mmCIF file of C-alpha atoms and ligand atoms in Angstrom:
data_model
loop_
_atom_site.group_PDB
_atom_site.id
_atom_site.type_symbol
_atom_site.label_atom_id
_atom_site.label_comp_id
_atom_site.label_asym_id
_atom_site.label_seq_id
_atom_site.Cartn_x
_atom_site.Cartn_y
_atom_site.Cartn_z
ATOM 1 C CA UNK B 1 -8.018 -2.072 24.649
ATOM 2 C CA UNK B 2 -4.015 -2.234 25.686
ATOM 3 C CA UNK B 3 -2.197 1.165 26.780
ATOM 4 C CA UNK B 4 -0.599 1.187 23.982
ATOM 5 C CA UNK B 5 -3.608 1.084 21.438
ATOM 6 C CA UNK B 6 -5.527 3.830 23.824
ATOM 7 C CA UNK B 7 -2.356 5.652 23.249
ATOM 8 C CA UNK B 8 -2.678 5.758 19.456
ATOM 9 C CA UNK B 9 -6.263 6.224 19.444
ATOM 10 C CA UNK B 10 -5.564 9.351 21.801
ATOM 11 C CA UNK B 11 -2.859 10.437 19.931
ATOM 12 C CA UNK B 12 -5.374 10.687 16.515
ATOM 13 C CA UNK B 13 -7.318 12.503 18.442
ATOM 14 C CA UNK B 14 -5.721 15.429 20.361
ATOM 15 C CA UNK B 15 -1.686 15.153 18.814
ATOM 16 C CA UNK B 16 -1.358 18.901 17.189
ATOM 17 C CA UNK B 17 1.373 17.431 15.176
ATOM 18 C CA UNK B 18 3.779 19.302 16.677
ATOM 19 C CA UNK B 19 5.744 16.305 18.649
ATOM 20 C CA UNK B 20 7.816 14.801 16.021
ATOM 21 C CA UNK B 21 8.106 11.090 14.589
ATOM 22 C CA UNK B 22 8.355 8.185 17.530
ATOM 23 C CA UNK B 23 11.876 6.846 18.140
ATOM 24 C CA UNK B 24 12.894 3.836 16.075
ATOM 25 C CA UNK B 25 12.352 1.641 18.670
ATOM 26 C CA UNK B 26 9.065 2.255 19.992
ATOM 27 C CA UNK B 27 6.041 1.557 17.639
ATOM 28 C CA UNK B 28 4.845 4.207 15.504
ATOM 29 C CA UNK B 29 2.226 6.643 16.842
ATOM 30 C CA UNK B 30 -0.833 8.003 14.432
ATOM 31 C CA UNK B 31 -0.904 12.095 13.693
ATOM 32 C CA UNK B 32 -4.046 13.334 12.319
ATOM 33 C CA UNK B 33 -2.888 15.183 8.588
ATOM 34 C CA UNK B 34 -6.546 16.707 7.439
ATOM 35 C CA UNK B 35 -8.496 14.019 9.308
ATOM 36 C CA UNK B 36 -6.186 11.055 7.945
ATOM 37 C CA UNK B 37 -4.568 9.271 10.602
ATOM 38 C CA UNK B 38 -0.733 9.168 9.589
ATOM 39 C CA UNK B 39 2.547 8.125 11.032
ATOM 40 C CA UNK B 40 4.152 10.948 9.625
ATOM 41 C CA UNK B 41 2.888 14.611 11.579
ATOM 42 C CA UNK B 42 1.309 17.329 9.287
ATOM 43 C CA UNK B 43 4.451 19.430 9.424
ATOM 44 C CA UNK B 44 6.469 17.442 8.132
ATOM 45 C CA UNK B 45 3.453 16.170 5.233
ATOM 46 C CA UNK B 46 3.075 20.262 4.610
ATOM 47 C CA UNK B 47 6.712 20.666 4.224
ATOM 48 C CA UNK B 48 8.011 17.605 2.378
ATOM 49 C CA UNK B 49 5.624 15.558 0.937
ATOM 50 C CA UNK B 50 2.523 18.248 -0.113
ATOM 51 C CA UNK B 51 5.495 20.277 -1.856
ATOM 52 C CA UNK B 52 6.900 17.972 -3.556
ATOM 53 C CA UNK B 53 7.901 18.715 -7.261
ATOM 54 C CA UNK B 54 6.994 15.554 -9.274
ATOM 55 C CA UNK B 55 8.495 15.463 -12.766
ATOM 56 C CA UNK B 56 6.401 14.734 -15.694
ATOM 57 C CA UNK B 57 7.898 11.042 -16.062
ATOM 58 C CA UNK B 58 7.128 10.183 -12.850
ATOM 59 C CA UNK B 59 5.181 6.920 -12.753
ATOM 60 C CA UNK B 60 3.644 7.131 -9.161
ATOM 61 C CA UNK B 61 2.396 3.721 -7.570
ATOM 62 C CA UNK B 62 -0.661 4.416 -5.290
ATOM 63 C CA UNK B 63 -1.812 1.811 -3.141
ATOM 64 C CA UNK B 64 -4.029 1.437 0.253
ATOM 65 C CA UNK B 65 -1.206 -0.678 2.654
ATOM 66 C CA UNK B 66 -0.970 -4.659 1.582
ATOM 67 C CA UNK B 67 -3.300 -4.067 -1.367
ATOM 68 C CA UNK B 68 0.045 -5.782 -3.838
ATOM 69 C CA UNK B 69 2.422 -2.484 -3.467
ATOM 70 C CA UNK B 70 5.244 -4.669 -3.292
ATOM 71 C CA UNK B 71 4.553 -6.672 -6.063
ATOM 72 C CA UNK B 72 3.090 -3.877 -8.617
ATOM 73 C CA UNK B 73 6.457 -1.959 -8.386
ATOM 74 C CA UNK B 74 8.489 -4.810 -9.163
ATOM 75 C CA UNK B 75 6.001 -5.788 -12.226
ATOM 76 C CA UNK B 76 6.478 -2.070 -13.099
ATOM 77 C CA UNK B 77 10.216 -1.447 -12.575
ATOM 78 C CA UNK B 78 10.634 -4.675 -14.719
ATOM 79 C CA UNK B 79 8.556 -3.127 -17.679
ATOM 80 C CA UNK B 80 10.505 0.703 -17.248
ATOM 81 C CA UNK B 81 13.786 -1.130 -17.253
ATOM 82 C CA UNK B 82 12.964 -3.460 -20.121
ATOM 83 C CA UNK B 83 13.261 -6.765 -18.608
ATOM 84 C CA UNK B 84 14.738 -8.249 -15.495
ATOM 85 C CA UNK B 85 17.871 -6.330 -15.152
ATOM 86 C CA UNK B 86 20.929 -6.525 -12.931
ATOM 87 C CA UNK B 87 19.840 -3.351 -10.697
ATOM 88 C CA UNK B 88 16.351 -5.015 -10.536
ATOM 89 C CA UNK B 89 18.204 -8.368 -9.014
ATOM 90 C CA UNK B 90 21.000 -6.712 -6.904
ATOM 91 C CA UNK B 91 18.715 -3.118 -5.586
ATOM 92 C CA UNK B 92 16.367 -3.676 -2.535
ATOM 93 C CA UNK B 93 12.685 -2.292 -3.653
ATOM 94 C CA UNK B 94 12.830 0.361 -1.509
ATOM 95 C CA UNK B 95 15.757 1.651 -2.919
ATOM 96 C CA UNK B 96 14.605 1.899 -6.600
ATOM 97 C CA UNK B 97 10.932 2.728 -5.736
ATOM 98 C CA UNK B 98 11.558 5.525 -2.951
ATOM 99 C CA UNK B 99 8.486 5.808 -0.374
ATOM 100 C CA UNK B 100 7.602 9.598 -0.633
ATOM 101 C CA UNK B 101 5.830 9.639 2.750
ATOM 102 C CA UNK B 102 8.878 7.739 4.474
ATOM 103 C CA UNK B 103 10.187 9.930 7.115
ATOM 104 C CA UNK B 104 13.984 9.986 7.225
ATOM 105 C CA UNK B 105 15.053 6.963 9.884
ATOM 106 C CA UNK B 106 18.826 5.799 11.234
ATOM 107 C CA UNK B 107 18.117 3.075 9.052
ATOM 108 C CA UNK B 108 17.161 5.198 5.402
ATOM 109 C CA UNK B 109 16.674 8.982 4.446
ATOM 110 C CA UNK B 110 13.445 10.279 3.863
ATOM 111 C CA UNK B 111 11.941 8.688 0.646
ATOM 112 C CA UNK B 112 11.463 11.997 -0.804
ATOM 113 C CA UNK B 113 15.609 12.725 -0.447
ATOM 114 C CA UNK B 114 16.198 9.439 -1.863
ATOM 115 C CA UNK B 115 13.748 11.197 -4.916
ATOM 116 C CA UNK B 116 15.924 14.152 -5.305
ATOM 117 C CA UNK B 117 18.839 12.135 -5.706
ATOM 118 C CA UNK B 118 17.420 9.344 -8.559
ATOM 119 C CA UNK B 119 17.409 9.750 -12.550
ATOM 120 C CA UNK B 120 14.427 9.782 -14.405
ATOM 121 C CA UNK B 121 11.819 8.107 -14.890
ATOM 122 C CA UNK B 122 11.539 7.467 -11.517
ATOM 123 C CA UNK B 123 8.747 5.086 -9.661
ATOM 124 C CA UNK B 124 7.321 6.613 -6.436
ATOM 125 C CA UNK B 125 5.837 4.288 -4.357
ATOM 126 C CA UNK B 126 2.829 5.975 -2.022
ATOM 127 C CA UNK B 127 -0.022 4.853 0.043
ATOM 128 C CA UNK B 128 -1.530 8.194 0.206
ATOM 129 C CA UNK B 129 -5.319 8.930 -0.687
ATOM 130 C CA UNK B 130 -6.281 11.197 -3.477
ATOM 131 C CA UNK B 131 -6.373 14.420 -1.166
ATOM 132 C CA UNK B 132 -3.117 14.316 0.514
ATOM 133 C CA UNK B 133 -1.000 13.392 -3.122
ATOM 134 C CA UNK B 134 1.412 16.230 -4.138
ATOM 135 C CA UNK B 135 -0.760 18.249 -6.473
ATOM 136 C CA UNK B 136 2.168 18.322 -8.882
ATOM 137 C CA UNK B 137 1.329 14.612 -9.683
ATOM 138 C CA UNK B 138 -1.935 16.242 -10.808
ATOM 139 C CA UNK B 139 -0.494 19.373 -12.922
ATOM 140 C CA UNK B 140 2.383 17.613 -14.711
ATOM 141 C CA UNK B 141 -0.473 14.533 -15.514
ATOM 142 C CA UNK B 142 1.651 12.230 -14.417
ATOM 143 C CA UNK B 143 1.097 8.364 -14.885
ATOM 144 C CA UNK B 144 -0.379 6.816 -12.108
ATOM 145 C CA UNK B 145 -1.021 3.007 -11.328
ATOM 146 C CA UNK B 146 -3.437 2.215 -8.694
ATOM 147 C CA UNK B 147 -4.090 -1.051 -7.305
ATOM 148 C CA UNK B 148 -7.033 -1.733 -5.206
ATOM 149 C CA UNK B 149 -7.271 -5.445 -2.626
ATOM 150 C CA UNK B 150 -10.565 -6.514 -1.383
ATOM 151 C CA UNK B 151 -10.889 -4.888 2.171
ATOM 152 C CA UNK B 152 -11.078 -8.636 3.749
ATOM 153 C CA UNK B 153 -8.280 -9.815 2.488
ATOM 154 C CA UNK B 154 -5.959 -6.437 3.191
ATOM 155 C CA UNK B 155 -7.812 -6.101 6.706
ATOM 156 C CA UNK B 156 -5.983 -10.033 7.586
ATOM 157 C CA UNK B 157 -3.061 -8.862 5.903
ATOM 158 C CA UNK B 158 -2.784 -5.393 7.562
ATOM 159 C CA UNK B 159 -2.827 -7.272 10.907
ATOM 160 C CA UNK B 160 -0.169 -9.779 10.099
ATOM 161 C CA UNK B 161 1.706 -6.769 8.948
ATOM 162 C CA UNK B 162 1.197 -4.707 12.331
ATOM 163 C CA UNK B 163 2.548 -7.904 14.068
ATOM 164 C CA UNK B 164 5.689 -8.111 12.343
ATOM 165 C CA UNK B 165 6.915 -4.632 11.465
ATOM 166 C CA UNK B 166 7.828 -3.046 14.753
ATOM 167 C CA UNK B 167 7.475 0.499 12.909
ATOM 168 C CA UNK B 168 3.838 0.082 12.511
ATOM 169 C CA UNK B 169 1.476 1.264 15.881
ATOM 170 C CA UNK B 170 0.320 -1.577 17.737
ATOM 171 C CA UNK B 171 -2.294 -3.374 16.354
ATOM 172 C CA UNK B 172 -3.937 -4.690 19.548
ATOM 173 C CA UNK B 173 -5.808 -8.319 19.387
ATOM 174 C CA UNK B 174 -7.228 -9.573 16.276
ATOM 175 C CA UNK B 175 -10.372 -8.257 17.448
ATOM 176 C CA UNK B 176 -9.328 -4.658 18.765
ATOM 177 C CA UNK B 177 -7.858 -4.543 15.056
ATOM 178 C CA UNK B 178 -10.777 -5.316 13.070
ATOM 179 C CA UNK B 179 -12.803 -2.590 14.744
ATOM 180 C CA UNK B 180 -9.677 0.084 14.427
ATOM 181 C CA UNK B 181 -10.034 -1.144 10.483
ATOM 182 C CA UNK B 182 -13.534 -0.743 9.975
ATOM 183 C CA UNK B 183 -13.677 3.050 11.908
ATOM 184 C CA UNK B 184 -10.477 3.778 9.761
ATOM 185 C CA UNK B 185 -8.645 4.289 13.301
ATOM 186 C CA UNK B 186 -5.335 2.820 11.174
ATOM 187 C CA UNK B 187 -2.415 4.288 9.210
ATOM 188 C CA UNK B 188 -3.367 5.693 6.234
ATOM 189 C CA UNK B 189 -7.053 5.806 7.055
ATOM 190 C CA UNK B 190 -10.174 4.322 6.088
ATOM 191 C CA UNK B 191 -10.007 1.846 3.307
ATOM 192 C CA UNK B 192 -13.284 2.641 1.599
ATOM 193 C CA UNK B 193 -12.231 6.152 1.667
ATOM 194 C CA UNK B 194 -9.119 5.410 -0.122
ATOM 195 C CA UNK B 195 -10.299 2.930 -2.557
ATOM 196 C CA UNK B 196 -13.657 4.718 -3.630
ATOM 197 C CA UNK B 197 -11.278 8.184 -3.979
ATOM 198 C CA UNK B 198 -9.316 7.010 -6.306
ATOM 199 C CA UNK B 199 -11.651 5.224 -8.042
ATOM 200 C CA UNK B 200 -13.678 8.413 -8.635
ATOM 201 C CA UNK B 201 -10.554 10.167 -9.902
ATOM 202 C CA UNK B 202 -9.531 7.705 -12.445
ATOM 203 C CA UNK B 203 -11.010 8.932 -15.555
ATOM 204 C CA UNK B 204 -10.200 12.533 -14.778
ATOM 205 C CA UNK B 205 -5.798 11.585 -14.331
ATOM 206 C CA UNK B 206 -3.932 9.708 -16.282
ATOM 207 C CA UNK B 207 -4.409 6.532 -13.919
ATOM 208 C CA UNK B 208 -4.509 3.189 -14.805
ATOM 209 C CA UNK B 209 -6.801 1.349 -12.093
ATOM 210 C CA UNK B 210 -5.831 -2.379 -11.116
ATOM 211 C CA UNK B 211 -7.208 -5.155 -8.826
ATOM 212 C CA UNK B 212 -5.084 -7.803 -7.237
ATOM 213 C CA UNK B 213 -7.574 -10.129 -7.471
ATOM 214 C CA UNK B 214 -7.068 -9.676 -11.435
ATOM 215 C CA UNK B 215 -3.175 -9.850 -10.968
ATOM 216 C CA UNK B 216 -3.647 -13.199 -9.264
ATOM 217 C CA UNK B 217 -5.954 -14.815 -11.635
ATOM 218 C CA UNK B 218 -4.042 -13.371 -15.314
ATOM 219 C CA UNK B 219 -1.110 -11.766 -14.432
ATOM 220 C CA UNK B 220 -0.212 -12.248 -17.676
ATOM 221 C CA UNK B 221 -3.043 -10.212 -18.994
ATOM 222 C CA UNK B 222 -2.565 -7.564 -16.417
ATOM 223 C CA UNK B 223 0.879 -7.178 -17.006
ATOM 224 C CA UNK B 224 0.609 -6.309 -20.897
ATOM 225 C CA UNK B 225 -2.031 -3.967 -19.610
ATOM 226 C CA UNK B 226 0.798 -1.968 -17.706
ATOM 227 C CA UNK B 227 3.334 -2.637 -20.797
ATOM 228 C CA UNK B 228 0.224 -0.894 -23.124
ATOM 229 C CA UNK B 229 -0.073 2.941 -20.230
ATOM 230 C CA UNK B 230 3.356 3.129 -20.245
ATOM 231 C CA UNK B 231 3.819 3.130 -23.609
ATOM 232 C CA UNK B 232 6.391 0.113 -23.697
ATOM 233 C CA UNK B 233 6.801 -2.763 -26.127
ATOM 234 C CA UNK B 234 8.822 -5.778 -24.788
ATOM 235 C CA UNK B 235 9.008 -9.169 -26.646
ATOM 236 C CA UNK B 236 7.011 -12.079 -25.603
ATOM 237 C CA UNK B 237 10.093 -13.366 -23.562
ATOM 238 C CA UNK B 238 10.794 -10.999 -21.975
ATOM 239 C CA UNK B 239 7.154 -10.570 -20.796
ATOM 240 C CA UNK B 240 7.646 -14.054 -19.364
ATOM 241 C CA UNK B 241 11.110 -13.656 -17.187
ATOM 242 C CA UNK B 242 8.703 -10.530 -16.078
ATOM 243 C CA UNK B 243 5.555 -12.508 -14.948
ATOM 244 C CA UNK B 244 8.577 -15.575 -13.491
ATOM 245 C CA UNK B 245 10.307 -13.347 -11.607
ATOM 246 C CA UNK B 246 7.274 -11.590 -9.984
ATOM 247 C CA UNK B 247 5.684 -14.915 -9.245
ATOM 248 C CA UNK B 248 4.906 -14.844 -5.438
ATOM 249 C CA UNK B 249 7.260 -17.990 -4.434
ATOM 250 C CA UNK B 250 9.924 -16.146 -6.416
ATOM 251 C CA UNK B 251 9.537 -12.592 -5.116
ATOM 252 C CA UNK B 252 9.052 -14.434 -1.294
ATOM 253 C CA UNK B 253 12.290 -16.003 -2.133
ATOM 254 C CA UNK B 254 14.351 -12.620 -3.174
ATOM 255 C CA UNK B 255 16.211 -10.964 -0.237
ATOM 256 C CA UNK B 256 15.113 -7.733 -2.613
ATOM 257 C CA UNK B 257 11.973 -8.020 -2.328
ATOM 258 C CA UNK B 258 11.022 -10.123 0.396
ATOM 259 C CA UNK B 259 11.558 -7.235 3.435
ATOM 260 C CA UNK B 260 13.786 -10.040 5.343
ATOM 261 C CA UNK B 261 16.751 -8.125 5.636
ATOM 262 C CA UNK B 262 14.756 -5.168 7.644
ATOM 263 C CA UNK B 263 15.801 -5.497 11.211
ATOM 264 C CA UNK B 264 12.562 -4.101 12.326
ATOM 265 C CA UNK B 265 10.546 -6.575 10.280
ATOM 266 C CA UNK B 266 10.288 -10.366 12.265
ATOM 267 C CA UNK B 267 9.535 -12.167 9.603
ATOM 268 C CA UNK B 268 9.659 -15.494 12.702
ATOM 269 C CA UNK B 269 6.229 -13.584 13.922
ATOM 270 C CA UNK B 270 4.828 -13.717 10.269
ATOM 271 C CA UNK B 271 6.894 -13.403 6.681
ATOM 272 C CA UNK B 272 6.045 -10.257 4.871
ATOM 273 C CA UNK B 273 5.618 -12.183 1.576
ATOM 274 C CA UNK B 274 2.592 -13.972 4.044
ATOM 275 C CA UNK B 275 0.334 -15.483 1.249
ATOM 276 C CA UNK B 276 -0.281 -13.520 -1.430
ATOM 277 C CA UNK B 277 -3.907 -15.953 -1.918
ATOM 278 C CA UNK B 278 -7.442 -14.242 -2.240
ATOM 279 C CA UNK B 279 -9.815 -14.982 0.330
ATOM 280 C CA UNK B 280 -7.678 -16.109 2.735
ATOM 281 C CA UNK B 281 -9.814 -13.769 5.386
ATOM 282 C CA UNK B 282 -11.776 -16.614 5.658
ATOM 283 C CA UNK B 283 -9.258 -18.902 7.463
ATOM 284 C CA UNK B 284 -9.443 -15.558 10.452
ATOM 285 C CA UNK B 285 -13.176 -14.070 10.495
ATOM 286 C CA UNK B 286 -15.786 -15.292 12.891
ATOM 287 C CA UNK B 287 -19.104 -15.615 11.247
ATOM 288 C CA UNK B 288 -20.199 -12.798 13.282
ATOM 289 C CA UNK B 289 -17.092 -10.606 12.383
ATOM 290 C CA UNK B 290 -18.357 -11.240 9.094
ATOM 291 C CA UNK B 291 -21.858 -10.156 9.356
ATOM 292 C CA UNK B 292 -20.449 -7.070 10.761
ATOM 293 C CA UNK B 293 -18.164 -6.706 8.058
ATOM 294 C CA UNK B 294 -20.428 -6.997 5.257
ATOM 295 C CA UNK B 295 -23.411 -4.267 6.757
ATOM 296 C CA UNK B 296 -20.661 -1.868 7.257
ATOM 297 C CA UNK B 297 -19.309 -3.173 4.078
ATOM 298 C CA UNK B 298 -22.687 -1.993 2.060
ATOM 299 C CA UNK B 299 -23.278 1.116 3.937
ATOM 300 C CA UNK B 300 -19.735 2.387 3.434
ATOM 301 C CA UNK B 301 -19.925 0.934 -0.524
ATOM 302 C CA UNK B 302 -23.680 2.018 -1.725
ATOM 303 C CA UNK B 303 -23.102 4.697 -3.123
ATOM 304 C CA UNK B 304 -19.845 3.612 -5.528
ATOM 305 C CA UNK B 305 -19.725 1.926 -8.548
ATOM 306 C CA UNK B 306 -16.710 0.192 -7.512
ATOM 307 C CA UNK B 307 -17.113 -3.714 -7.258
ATOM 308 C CA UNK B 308 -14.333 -6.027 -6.017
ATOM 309 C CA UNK B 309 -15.124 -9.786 -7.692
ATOM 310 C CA UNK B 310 -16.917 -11.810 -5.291
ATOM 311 C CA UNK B 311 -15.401 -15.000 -6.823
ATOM 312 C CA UNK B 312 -14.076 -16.195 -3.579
HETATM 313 P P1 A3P C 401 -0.691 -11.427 2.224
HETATM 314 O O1 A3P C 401 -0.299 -10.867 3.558
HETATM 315 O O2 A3P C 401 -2.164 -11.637 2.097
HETATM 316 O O3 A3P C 401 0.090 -12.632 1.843
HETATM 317 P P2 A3P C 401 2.069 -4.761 0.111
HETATM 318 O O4 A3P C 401 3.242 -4.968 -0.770
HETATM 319 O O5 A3P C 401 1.097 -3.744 -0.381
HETATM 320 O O6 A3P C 401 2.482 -4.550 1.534
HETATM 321 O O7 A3P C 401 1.204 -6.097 0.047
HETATM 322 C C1 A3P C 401 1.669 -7.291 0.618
HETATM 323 C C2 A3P C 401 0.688 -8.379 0.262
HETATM 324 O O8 A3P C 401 0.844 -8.694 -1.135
HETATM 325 C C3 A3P C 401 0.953 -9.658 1.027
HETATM 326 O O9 A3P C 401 -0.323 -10.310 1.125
HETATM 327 C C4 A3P C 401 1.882 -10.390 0.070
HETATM 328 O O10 A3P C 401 1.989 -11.770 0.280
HETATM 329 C C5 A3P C 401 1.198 -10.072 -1.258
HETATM 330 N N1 A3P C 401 2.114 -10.244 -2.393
HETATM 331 C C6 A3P C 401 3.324 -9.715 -2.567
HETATM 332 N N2 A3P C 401 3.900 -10.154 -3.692
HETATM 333 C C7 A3P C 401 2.999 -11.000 -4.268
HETATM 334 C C8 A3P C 401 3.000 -11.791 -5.458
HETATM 335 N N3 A3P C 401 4.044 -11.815 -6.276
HETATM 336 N N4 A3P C 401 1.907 -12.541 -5.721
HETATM 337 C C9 A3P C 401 0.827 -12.533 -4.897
HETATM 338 N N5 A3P C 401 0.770 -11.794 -3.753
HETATM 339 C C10 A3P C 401 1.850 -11.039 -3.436
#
């Protein structure tokens, strides 16, 4: 394992949270906030994101990293605005769908400032699982759109990611970073904890529960199925500039959405808009990686109800 990945891994593990965020030019360490590793410390969760006062309007995107975030709030903000609007062409992502666990940087405030300071409705864009979201997304029963990736595909994609955005901890080798997936030794934690979570909430919030894999294959379909929980009605044309302009070659083509104006983000090492195909983990797992994927893959899953399609 390189320093720098012992580093992390020993951070997790001892940091009392009490050391602040890294400095912008060194990667991202991990801080343990109620056993999820995080890159933001549990002081600064407690104080800012934990309290946070969501308003009843709030539409909050949840997401386990790479599972479609980017794509889902630009689907969304498209339906809230009615139709691909002038703010929606000319406004990074980031700026109209604030990050509420983004600590203030040189580069941004912290995504729950940038909150405080937007009109409602707003979209709140969060990778958080079920136990660390603000419980005032709970009381106010706030609409909430989850979208889950099959853990292959968002393990390949997670890795690209770590390679290109210099924020991220150091990923390590391909295969130091498929073992730090699978023991959930990553940012934001264990992806069957996060998936199965908020699958086991849905029915008890207000949450409408999405796969990528179903985005790919109808987006169409999908889409009208976020028009119908937020209560919209948009004209068949306008449905379509929606489903054209969030077409992967067009969103991987839009400085706004594309992350290639982020300094930190190289997108020479690999572009952030990378694929967006299903399955493509099998162009990068070993036949044994993926023997050792699927048994942990059936321990971690037996006892859920949650199935991913296995159409690929
Ligand atoms: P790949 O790395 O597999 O290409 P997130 O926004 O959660 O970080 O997710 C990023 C992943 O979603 C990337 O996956 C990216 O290519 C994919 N993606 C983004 N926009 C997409 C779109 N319009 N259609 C299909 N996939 C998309």
């Amino acid at each position: 394992m390189p320093e720098t990945q012992k580093e992390c891994h020993k951070d997790m593990d001892k940091d009392d949270g009490t050391s602040g965020s890294s400095s912008e030019e060194k990667r991202a360490k991990l801080y343990m906030v109620e056993g999820v590793p995080m890159m933001t410390n549990r002081y600064v969760y407690n104080e800012k994101i934990r309290n946070y006062k969501a308003k009843a309007d709030d539409v909050l995107v949840a997401t386990y990293p790479k599972a479609g975030t980017t794509w889902i709030i630009e689907i969304v903000d498209c339906i809230l605005s009615g139709g691909v609007t002038e703010k929606i062409k000319s406004q990074p992502s980031g700026s109209r769908a604030p990050f509420i666990e983004l600590g203030q940087s040189p580069y941004s405030p912290a995504g729950v400032d940038m909150l405080d300071t937007m009109p409602s409705p707003r979209l709140v864009k969060t990778h958080l699982p079920v136990k660390l979201v603000s419980p005032s997304f709970w009381d106010n029963n706030c609409r909430i759109i989850y979208v889950a990736r099959n853990a292959k595909d968002v393990l390949v994609s997670y890795y690209f990611f770590h390679k290109m955005n210099f924020r991220m901890p150091e990923p390590g080798s391909w295969e130091e970073f498929f073992e730090s997936f699978l023991s959930g030794k990553v940012a934001w934690g264990s992806w069957f904890d996060h998936v199965t979570n908020w699958w086991d909430i849905r029915e008890r919030h207000r949450v409408l529960f999405i796969f990528y894999e179903d985005l790919v294959q109808d987006t169409m379909r999908e889409v009208e199925r976020v028009v119908h929980f937020l209560g919209q009605t948009l004209e068949r044309t306008t449905l379509d500039e929606i489903v054209k302009h969030t077409a992967f070659s067009n969103m991987k083509d839009n400085p706004m959405t594309n992350f290639a104006p982020l300094t930190w983000c190289i997108q020479e090492i690999s572009p952030f808009m990378r694929k967006g195909k299903v399955g493509d983990w099998k162009n990068h797992f070993t036949v044994a990686q993926n023997e050792r994927f699927e048994e942990e893959y059936r321990r971690r899953m037996a006892k859920t109800s949650l199935r991913f399609t296995d159409d690929f």
